[in-house]
C-alpha positions as a LaTeX table, in Angstrom:
\begin{tabular}{lrrr}
\hline
Residue & $x$ (\AA) & $y$ (\AA) & $z$ (\AA) \\
\hline
Met1 & $-47.44$ & 11.28 & 37.76 \\
Arg2 & $-47.52$ & 7.58 & 36.89 \\
Trp3 & $-47.07$ & 8.46 & 33.18 \\
Ile4 & $-44.17$ & 10.75 & 34.02 \\
Ala5 & $-42.55$ & 8.02 & 36.10 \\
Leu6 & $-43.07$ & 5.49 & 33.32 \\
Ala7 & $-41.55$ & 7.84 & 30.75 \\
Ala8 & $-38.61$ & 8.41 & 33.03 \\
Cys9 & $-38.12$ & 4.66 & 33.43 \\
Leu10 & $-38.23$ & 4.17 & 29.67 \\
Thr11 & $-35.70$ & 6.94 & 29.17 \\
Leu12 & $-33.40$ & 5.50 & 31.80 \\
Gly13 & $-33.80$ & 2.03 & 30.32 \\
Ala14 & $-32.87$ & 3.28 & 26.85 \\
Ala15 & $-29.90$ & 5.13 & 28.27 \\
Ala16 & $-28.76$ & 2.01 & 30.12 \\
Ser17 & $-29.15$ & $-0.07$ & 26.97 \\
Ala18 & $-27.11$ & 2.42 & 24.96 \\
Ala19 & $-24.47$ & 2.50 & 27.67 \\
Gly20 & $-24.36$ & $-1.30$ & 27.66 \\
Gly21 & $-23.92$ & $-1.28$ & 23.89 \\
Ser22 & $-21.11$ & 1.23 & 24.19 \\
Arg23 & $-19.45$ & $-0.90$ & 26.83 \\
Asn24 & $-19.72$ & $-3.99$ & 24.61 \\
Ala25 & $-18.23$ & $-2.10$ & 21.64 \\
Ala26 & $-15.47$ & $-0.73$ & 23.85 \\
Ala27 & $-14.73$ & $-4.25$ & 25.07 \\
Cys28 & $-13.85$ & $-5.46$ & 21.58 \\
Pro29 & $-10.13$ & $-5.68$ & 20.78 \\
Gly30 & $-8.87$ & $-2.64$ & 18.90 \\
Asn31 & $-7.90$ & $-4.61$ & 15.81 \\
Leu32 & $-8.53$ & $-3.80$ & 12.16 \\
Ala33 & $-11.50$ & $-6.17$ & 11.88 \\
Asn34 & $-13.35$ & $-4.37$ & 14.68 \\
Gln35 & $-12.71$ & $-1.02$ & 12.95 \\
Leu36 & $-14.62$ & $-1.93$ & 9.78 \\
Ala37 & $-17.74$ & 0.13 & 9.21 \\
Ser38 & $-19.91$ & $-2.94$ & 8.51 \\
Thr39 & $-19.44$ & $-6.67$ & 8.03 \\
Gly40 & $-23.14$ & $-7.53$ & 7.77 \\
Ser41 & $-24.08$ & $-10.99$ & 9.04 \\
Ala42 & $-20.65$ & $-12.53$ & 8.39 \\
Arg43 & $-19.22$ & $-14.73$ & 11.14 \\
Gln44 & $-15.91$ & $-15.33$ & 9.37 \\
Leu45 & $-13.73$ & $-12.62$ & 7.89 \\
Val46 & $-10.60$ & $-12.53$ & 5.73 \\
Thr47 & $-8.73$ & $-9.21$ & 5.53 \\
Val48 & $-6.14$ & $-8.54$ & 2.83 \\
Val49 & $-4.30$ & $-5.28$ & 3.46 \\
Ala50 & $-1.98$ & $-3.72$ & 0.88 \\
Pro51 & 0.45 & $-1.06$ & 2.15 \\
Tyr52 & $-0.24$ & 1.08 & $-0.95$ \\
Arg53 & $-2.53$ & 0.84 & $-3.96$ \\
Ala54 & 0.44 & $-0.15$ & $-6.17$ \\
Ser55 & 1.67 & $-2.86$ & $-3.77$ \\
Thr56 & 2.04 & $-6.37$ & $-5.16$ \\
Gln57 & 2.06 & $-7.94$ & $-1.69$ \\
Gly58 & $-0.21$ & $-7.55$ & 1.30 \\
Thr59 & $-1.03$ & $-8.99$ & 4.71 \\
Leu60 & $-3.78$ & $-11.60$ & 5.00 \\
Glu61 & $-5.46$ & $-12.45$ & 8.32 \\
Leu62 & $-8.38$ & $-14.65$ & 9.39 \\
Trp63 & $-10.99$ & $-13.49$ & 11.93 \\
Gln64 & $-13.90$ & $-15.16$ & 13.74 \\
Lys65 & $-16.95$ & $-13.35$ & 15.21 \\
Ser66 & $-17.28$ & $-14.15$ & 18.91 \\
Gly67 & $-19.56$ & $-12.39$ & 21.36 \\
Gly68 & $-20.14$ & $-9.51$ & 18.95 \\
Cys69 & $-16.41$ & $-8.92$ & 18.41 \\
Trp70 & $-13.94$ & $-9.99$ & 15.75 \\
Arg71 & $-11.08$ & $-12.02$ & 17.16 \\
Ala72 & $-7.93$ & $-13.17$ & 15.33 \\
Val73 & $-7.79$ & $-16.81$ & 14.21 \\
Ala74 & $-4.68$ & $-17.04$ & 12.00 \\
Gly75 & $-2.09$ & $-14.89$ & 10.30 \\
Pro76 & $-0.74$ & $-12.42$ & 9.51 \\
Trp77 & 0.51 & $-14.08$ & 6.35 \\
Thr78 & 2.14 & $-12.49$ & 3.31 \\
Ala79 & $-0.10$ & $-12.74$ & 0.23 \\
Trp80 & 0.69 & $-11.91$ & $-3.38$ \\
Leu81 & $-1.61$ & $-9.44$ & $-5.13$ \\
Gly82 & $-2.01$ & $-8.26$ & $-8.71$ \\
Gln83 & 0.99 & $-7.17$ & $-10.74$ \\
His84 & $-0.42$ & $-3.62$ & $-10.77$ \\
Gly85 & $-1.63$ & $-3.54$ & $-7.17$ \\
Val86 & $-5.23$ & $-3.11$ & $-6.02$ \\
Ser87 & $-8.02$ & $-1.06$ & $-7.58$ \\
Ala88 & $-11.61$ & $-0.11$ & $-6.79$ \\
Asn89 & $-12.19$ & 0.25 & $-10.55$ \\
Lys90 & $-10.85$ & $-3.01$ & $-11.89$ \\
Arg91 & $-11.14$ & $-3.76$ & $-15.61$ \\
Glu92 & $-10.54$ & $-6.98$ & $-17.52$ \\
Gly93 & $-6.84$ & $-7.53$ & $-18.17$ \\
Asp94 & $-5.54$ & $-4.63$ & $-16.06$ \\
Arg95 & $-3.71$ & $-7.02$ & $-13.69$ \\
Thr96 & $-5.05$ & $-5.40$ & $-10.53$ \\
Thr97 & $-6.71$ & $-7.13$ & $-7.60$ \\
Pro98 & $-10.17$ & $-5.65$ & $-6.95$ \\
Ser99 & $-10.56$ & $-3.78$ & $-3.66$ \\
Gly100 & $-13.80$ & $-3.96$ & $-1.71$ \\
Ala101 & $-15.82$ & $-6.44$ & 0.35 \\
Phe102 & $-16.88$ & $-9.72$ & $-1.28$ \\
Gly103 & $-18.32$ & $-13.12$ & $-0.45$ \\
Leu104 & $-17.14$ & $-16.45$ & $-1.84$ \\
Leu105 & $-18.81$ & $-18.56$ & $-4.51$ \\
Pro106 & $-20.32$ & $-21.87$ & $-3.30$ \\
Val107 & $-17.86$ & $-24.20$ & $-5.09$ \\
Met108 & $-14.13$ & $-24.62$ & $-4.51$ \\
Tyr109 & $-11.88$ & $-26.11$ & $-7.20$ \\
Gly110 & $-8.56$ & $-27.85$ & $-7.50$ \\
Leu111 & $-6.37$ & $-30.19$ & $-9.52$ \\
Ala112 & $-5.77$ & $-32.20$ & $-6.35$ \\
Ala113 & $-8.44$ & $-33.98$ & $-4.33$ \\
Asn114 & $-10.60$ & $-32.10$ & $-1.83$ \\
Pro115 & $-8.22$ & $-31.16$ & 1.00 \\
Gly116 & $-10.98$ & $-31.15$ & 3.61 \\
Ala117 & $-12.94$ & $-28.08$ & 2.49 \\
His118 & $-16.52$ & $-27.67$ & 3.75 \\
Tyr119 & $-17.66$ & $-26.27$ & 0.40 \\
Arg120 & $-18.75$ & $-28.27$ & $-2.61$ \\
Tyr121 & $-15.58$ & $-29.22$ & $-4.47$ \\
His122 & $-14.88$ & $-29.69$ & $-8.18$ \\
Arg123 & $-11.78$ & $-31.60$ & $-9.26$ \\
Ile124 & $-10.27$ & $-29.68$ & $-12.19$ \\
Ala125 & $-9.82$ & $-31.64$ & $-15.42$ \\
Cys126 & $-8.58$ & $-30.89$ & $-18.93$ \\
Gly127 & $-11.14$ & $-28.68$ & $-20.65$ \\
Asp128 & $-12.14$ & $-26.72$ & $-17.53$ \\
Trp129 & $-12.10$ & $-22.96$ & $-18.09$ \\
Trp130 & $-12.97$ & $-19.75$ & $-16.29$ \\
Val131 & $-14.30$ & $-17.58$ & $-19.11$ \\
Glu132 & $-12.46$ & $-14.26$ & $-19.59$ \\
Asp133 & $-14.20$ & $-13.22$ & $-22.81$ \\
Ser134 & $-16.41$ & $-10.25$ & $-21.86$ \\
Arg135 & $-18.54$ & $-10.79$ & $-24.99$ \\
Ser136 & $-19.42$ & $-14.35$ & $-24.03$ \\
Pro137 & $-22.65$ & $-15.23$ & $-22.17$ \\
Trp138 & $-20.38$ & $-17.35$ & $-19.95$ \\
Tyr139 & $-18.19$ & $-14.38$ & $-18.96$ \\
Asn140 & $-16.77$ & $-14.73$ & $-15.44$ \\
Arg141 & $-18.23$ & $-18.21$ & $-15.08$ \\
Phe142 & $-16.89$ & $-21.77$ & $-15.04$ \\
Arg143 & $-17.30$ & $-23.67$ & $-18.30$ \\
His144 & $-16.17$ & $-27.14$ & $-19.36$ \\
Val145 & $-15.48$ & $-27.95$ & $-23.03$ \\
Pro146 & $-14.17$ & $-31.24$ & $-24.43$ \\
Cys147 & $-10.47$ & $-31.63$ & $-23.68$ \\
Gly148 & $-8.33$ & $-30.31$ & $-26.51$ \\
Ser149 & $-11.19$ & $-28.71$ & $-28.44$ \\
Lys150 & $-11.38$ & $-25.02$ & $-29.33$ \\
Pro151 & $-13.53$ & $-23.18$ & $-26.78$ \\
Pro152 & $-16.57$ & $-21.24$ & $-28.07$ \\
Phe153 & $-15.18$ & $-18.05$ & $-26.53$ \\
Arg154 & $-12.04$ & $-15.94$ & $-26.89$ \\
Val155 & $-9.20$ & $-17.16$ & $-24.67$ \\
Thr156 & $-6.29$ & $-15.17$ & $-23.26$ \\
Ser157 & $-4.87$ & $-17.92$ & $-21.06$ \\
Glu158 & $-4.70$ & $-21.71$ & $-20.82$ \\
Asp159 & $-7.39$ & $-23.90$ & $-19.32$ \\
Leu160 & $-7.32$ & $-24.35$ & $-15.54$ \\
Ser161 & $-5.67$ & $-27.76$ & $-15.73$ \\
Arg162 & $-2.50$ & $-26.20$ & $-17.19$ \\
Ser163 & $-1.69$ & $-24.38$ & $-13.91$ \\
Pro164 & $-0.78$ & $-27.23$ & $-11.55$ \\
Thr165 & 0.89 & $-25.05$ & $-8.91$ \\
Ala166 & $-1.51$ & $-22.11$ & $-8.67$ \\
Tyr167 & $-4.69$ & $-24.16$ & $-9.08$ \\
Arg168 & $-3.84$ & $-27.13$ & $-6.91$ \\
His169 & $-6.64$ & $-25.74$ & $-4.71$ \\
Leu170 & $-8.63$ & $-22.52$ & $-4.98$ \\
Ala171 & $-11.67$ & $-20.61$ & $-3.79$ \\
Val172 & $-13.48$ & $-18.11$ & $-6.00$ \\
Ile173 & $-13.97$ & $-14.57$ & $-4.71$ \\
Ala174 & $-17.47$ & $-13.36$ & $-5.57$ \\
Tyr175 & $-16.28$ & $-10.34$ & $-7.51$ \\
Asn176 & $-18.36$ & $-9.12$ & $-10.47$ \\
Thr177 & $-20.92$ & $-11.88$ & $-10.03$ \\
Lys178 & $-24.28$ & $-10.28$ & $-9.10$ \\
Pro179 & $-24.67$ & $-9.00$ & $-11.71$ \\
Val180 & $-21.84$ & $-9.94$ & $-14.04$ \\
Val181 & $-20.78$ & $-6.73$ & $-15.80$ \\
Pro182 & $-18.88$ & $-7.21$ & $-19.08$ \\
Gly183 & $-15.33$ & $-5.91$ & $-18.85$ \\
Arg184 & $-15.24$ & $-5.47$ & $-15.07$ \\
Gly185 & $-12.89$ & $-8.41$ & $-14.52$ \\
Ser186 & $-13.13$ & $-12.17$ & $-14.17$ \\
Gly187 & $-11.65$ & $-15.16$ & $-12.38$ \\
Ile188 & $-10.57$ & $-13.58$ & $-9.09$ \\
Phe189 & $-9.35$ & $-16.52$ & $-7.01$ \\
Leu190 & $-7.74$ & $-17.31$ & $-3.68$ \\
His191 & $-5.10$ & $-19.75$ & $-4.90$ \\
Ala192 & $-1.65$ & $-21.15$ & $-4.19$ \\
Ser193 & 1.35 & $-18.88$ & $-4.60$ \\
Thr194 & 3.77 & $-19.23$ & $-7.48$ \\
Gly195 & 6.23 & $-16.86$ & $-5.80$ \\
Arg196 & 5.33 & $-13.78$ & $-7.86$ \\
Pro197 & 2.52 & $-11.24$ & $-8.37$ \\
Thr198 & $-0.74$ & $-12.50$ & $-9.81$ \\
Leu199 & $-2.91$ & $-11.37$ & $-12.72$ \\
Gly200 & $-5.48$ & $-10.08$ & $-10.20$ \\
Cys201 & $-5.98$ & $-12.91$ & $-7.73$ \\
Val202 & $-4.83$ & $-13.25$ & $-4.11$ \\
Ser203 & $-2.32$ & $-16.06$ & $-3.55$ \\
Leu204 & $-0.82$ & $-17.68$ & $-0.46$ \\
Pro205 & 1.82 & $-20.34$ & 0.14 \\
Leu206 & 0.10 & $-23.73$ & $-0.04$ \\
Pro207 & 0.22 & $-24.55$ & 3.72 \\
Gln208 & $-1.48$ & $-21.26$ & 4.64 \\
Leu209 & $-3.96$ & $-21.61$ & 1.78 \\
Leu210 & $-4.97$ & $-25.06$ & 3.00 \\
Thr211 & $-5.44$ & $-23.77$ & 6.54 \\
Met212 & $-7.77$ & $-21.10$ & 5.23 \\
Leu213 & $-9.76$ & $-23.35$ & 2.88 \\
Arg214 & $-10.34$ & $-25.92$ & 5.64 \\
Trp215 & $-11.39$ & $-23.20$ & 8.09 \\
Leu216 & $-13.98$ & $-21.50$ & 5.88 \\
Arg217 & $-17.63$ & $-22.52$ & 6.46 \\
Pro218 & $-20.40$ & $-21.51$ & 4.02 \\
Ala219 & $-22.95$ & $-21.35$ & 6.85 \\
Arg220 & $-20.91$ & $-18.61$ & 8.53 \\
Gly221 & $-21.17$ & $-16.31$ & 5.53 \\
Pro222 & $-17.44$ & $-15.63$ & 5.04 \\
Leu223 & $-16.51$ & $-12.16$ & 3.85 \\
Ile224 & $-13.20$ & $-11.10$ & 2.32 \\
Val225 & $-12.19$ & $-7.44$ & 2.34 \\
Ile226 & $-9.30$ & $-6.21$ & 0.19 \\
Gly227 & $-7.61$ & $-2.83$ & $-0.01$ \\
Thr228 & $-5.31$ & $-0.45$ & 1.79 \\
Arg229 & $-5.80$ & 0.04 & 5.52 \\
Arg230 & $-7.53$ & 3.37 & 4.89 \\
Thr231 & $-9.97$ & 2.08 & 2.31 \\
Ile232 & $-10.75$ & $-1.10$ & 4.26 \\
Arg233 & $-11.82$ & 0.89 & 7.33 \\
Gly234 & $-14.56$ & 2.51 & 5.24 \\
Leu235 & $-16.06$ & $-0.81$ & 4.10 \\
\hline
\end{tabular}
């Protein structure tokens, strides 16, 4: 009888635990962030929602994990996306913003001084490039060459220092980085808006961008999810 009673207690305990978990889940606000299938160990979240796959603008919001729930921090803000919308099958030069869930690389960049970011920061100078040549061993990586010299890789754009508005400050989305797959796309940044669609990045007006860059903390494992509302819910 003691074993039966013990088993019953264990069963009731498990049921109570499950019920408690359900209550905690139910207590979370019914926002988009709390509807995501999984956000892993992230404690900070950026959502970028495009109305349609071909949309060149979307809604960006910041979220913080608190008590097991995602709670809104800032936004919604209007962000520019790629000239050809968003795609789960991005290719180099297709001018789409990749959809999916990504981290951020450990260094932020900018032509202006560090605005108060908590990441390592590199001040962009003449000769700084993000390599777009899929045949290069430096593909989808930062590379500095002497200012004014011909880079040892094929170029399809100017060096980073020639974009003073967009690259005043930027963070690098960890797309196509582990591993780097030739041709899958390169240089996907969170950068300052130029008032038009991007070549594949996500851009915000400078004040909102600065708010986001100062808020992000590497120790909190920030995650950025990009896509339509339907595709984001499955991430």
